[in-house]
């Protein structure tokens, strides 16, 4: 096995030396029948942090691959973000709590196994079971029996979710613990992907070379350096790959990836380094894309700290928010790859999906004099100073935190009203948050799991929710969220969620900073490049040549 | 000689244990690594506890260290967070870095020593002055500047090389990164050799050799250079370890998936197993390289003997 891969690498290297094309560009050596689909493109990639399993992948790099090799019951439209039926023939419910799912016929995994109801139920049970250490296990938390397969403490008392039942070859039922009308729309998330039996019977090999039911198959995978995906010719879906395949190459640094793109060594970069944002228009012209993604950056507050739980602190928070010159920071530091936030969701939801431009109102408008007044009325900054905590290892967090502090200092007319408080590593930063050691505002970024307004509110602000890092708690908000989840009419549900969002606004539970864009640049070999709302390239639609 | 080697090998044990313990403690001080695994959200407590148990992080540090060392002696370096065995990571990373180091050391020896001999023999001449100036420039410019500049010029502007190194990292691909990595040390080697040569040139044995009428070539290589190499060999020896561990900047620039890259990832993710494993091996490399240097002394100058 090893020897074979080595030989392939060597062959690849010689091919590169001969032709200046990217490695793997010649699909001819393997003859993997890519004739109809055109050429193979190469794309930048980062090393996934966790083993590649659907319920264990919670970051973009691993998610990229899952999006290529898996199709779930639903799929989010790459352009609009709307959840559309993919493998689901229908998902019926009468009470928003019990769902009957019918899987379309004719679907297969690339190893020939049929995709049926069992493929889903087994996969979900695997994801929810505590003993499998799946980091996305909480996605199954709404399903009945989750507390048995995944108790907060102690041993699990069941291996399968009692709320899941296979009722036929292609049908299964889901019983939730509470009403959740938009539950079907969450099923496009990768954690809900079906899994073939091969996953359970030969897990070690599956991890080495994942097998799914999407438009691509994994041809080879060298952990930490490269994954070669090839078009699956007999893919049963309608969204067949428009190219012969994709070679994902791990880069140690996105600057190097960009340099490689400039040198004609790489076809697609989906993360333009901050340092190159100034040149990218000149370098690439219209082969550069900068579109909103479902990511919002906020400043959260530690509500377990009594300083931030006083009656006046709402005014202080609102004052701080008004002291931040979002427009200037997004333009100078981020070169317009961020958009000043005016609500707590994301523009990718669209107005129909619950995004409401300007919902934040005055609170998010730069107004230094009003800011100063509000902070004073609220009793001043706790201890006379706020420290914004962030991790300094990735992104350009230091730059913007310094800028935010500068803006606050100017508005309040005090030199040291706000200072940055860096942590060395992301893990350490998360660790401190987890132990509730924060004493002042801290950086939080939220990348949506699925394009629903619910996903921007409930996990972040509901009492004791999974990502409620600041431990904010508000009865009105919780009530509205429950109400919205129980509402079967989607439009009405979204309206109620927006009311809940207004509660967040009125309390300034967290300061919204900006919406993050996804960026990409590509070589002139490619056309029809787009980013989906998750800022991942829509690989299957890219045309080569 | 044999006893000397044995004694040195035995001395390595406390150094080895001390170094690994230090690294182990340092990585542990950074806090709970599991917290970073779940992205921008809290890991659910049950999964976090389970993961901690699996990685042995739920035990006290001293116990973790003992278990770890016990495993290391059986060749088990633990598992990285992405599910890969650390030994597997090493098997992919070390060959690449060793190749890179070999290229760099070769540059140091060939170019550095040659330039050193030339300038040492022609002290004060224009060649000497210009090489000295050049080495000064190389030393004062940081590696990442040289690296990025060469990458831009050779890779993008002129298209002579590929700006990034492919995963298999062949010798030919590593020439430019190796040169960048070697650059600063190369300048030091030049200067060291030059000084040493210039000094020994006036010594009695060189005068005798010349007086005996030996050919110039032989005088320089056998008599002058051999005796002048001791400080240079010491420097290159310690540099082997420094190059392997310190290649992180060069590896990042040229996308080389070697030791530096793995260490960087390990530190970012606070992956104790990866960091300690790699550092352990680096410590060994350092110790062995130093031993080799000491043994080389005896070869270069038979007066230096070890009992």
Coordinates of C-alpha atoms in Angstrom, one line a residue, chain B residues 113-114 116-117 121 192-194 196-201 203 205-206 209 214 216-234 293 295-305:
Chain B
X113 CA 34.6 26.6 3.6
X114 CA 35.7 27.4 0.0
X116 CA 36.6 31.0 3.9
X117 CA 39.8 29.5 2.5
X121 CA 44.5 33.3 2.1
X192 CA 35.1 31.3 11.0
X193 CA 37.1 29.5 8.3
X194 CA 38.7 32.8 7.2
X196 CA 41.1 30.4 11.4
X197 CA 43.0 30.1 8.1
X198 CA 44.5 33.6 8.4
X199 CA 45.7 32.8 11.9
X200 CA 47.2 29.4 11.2
X201 CA 48.9 30.6 8.0
X203 CA 52.2 29.2 12.3
X205 CA 54.1 24.1 10.9
X206 CA 52.9 25.9 7.8
X209 CA 55.7 22.7 5.2
X214 CA 55.7 20.8 -0.5
X216 CA 51.1 24.7 -2.4
X217 CA 47.9 22.6 -2.8
X218 CA 49.1 20.1 -0.3
X219 CA 50.2 22.7 2.2
X220 CA 46.8 24.4 2.1
X221 CA 44.6 21.3 2.2
X222 CA 46.5 18.9 4.4
X223 CA 48.3 21.2 6.8
X224 CA 46.6 24.5 6.9
X225 CA 42.9 23.6 6.3
X226 CA 42.9 20.5 8.4
X227 CA 44.1 22.3 11.5
X228 CA 41.9 25.2 10.8
X229 CA 38.7 23.2 10.6
X230 CA 38.2 22.5 14.3
X231 CA 36.1 25.6 15.2
X232 CA 34.2 25.2 11.9
X233 CA 33.4 21.6 12.6
X234 CA 32.1 22.5 16.0
X293 CA 31.8 16.5 16.4
X295 CA 34.9 12.3 17.8
X296 CA 35.8 14.2 14.6
X297 CA 38.2 16.4 16.6
X298 CA 40.4 13.3 17.1
X299 CA 40.4 12.7 13.4
X300 CA 41.3 16.3 12.5
X301 CA 44.0 16.7 15.2
X302 CA 45.4 13.4 16.6
X303 CA 46.7 15.3 19.6
X304 CA 43.2 15.5 20.8
X305 CA 42.6 12.0 22.3

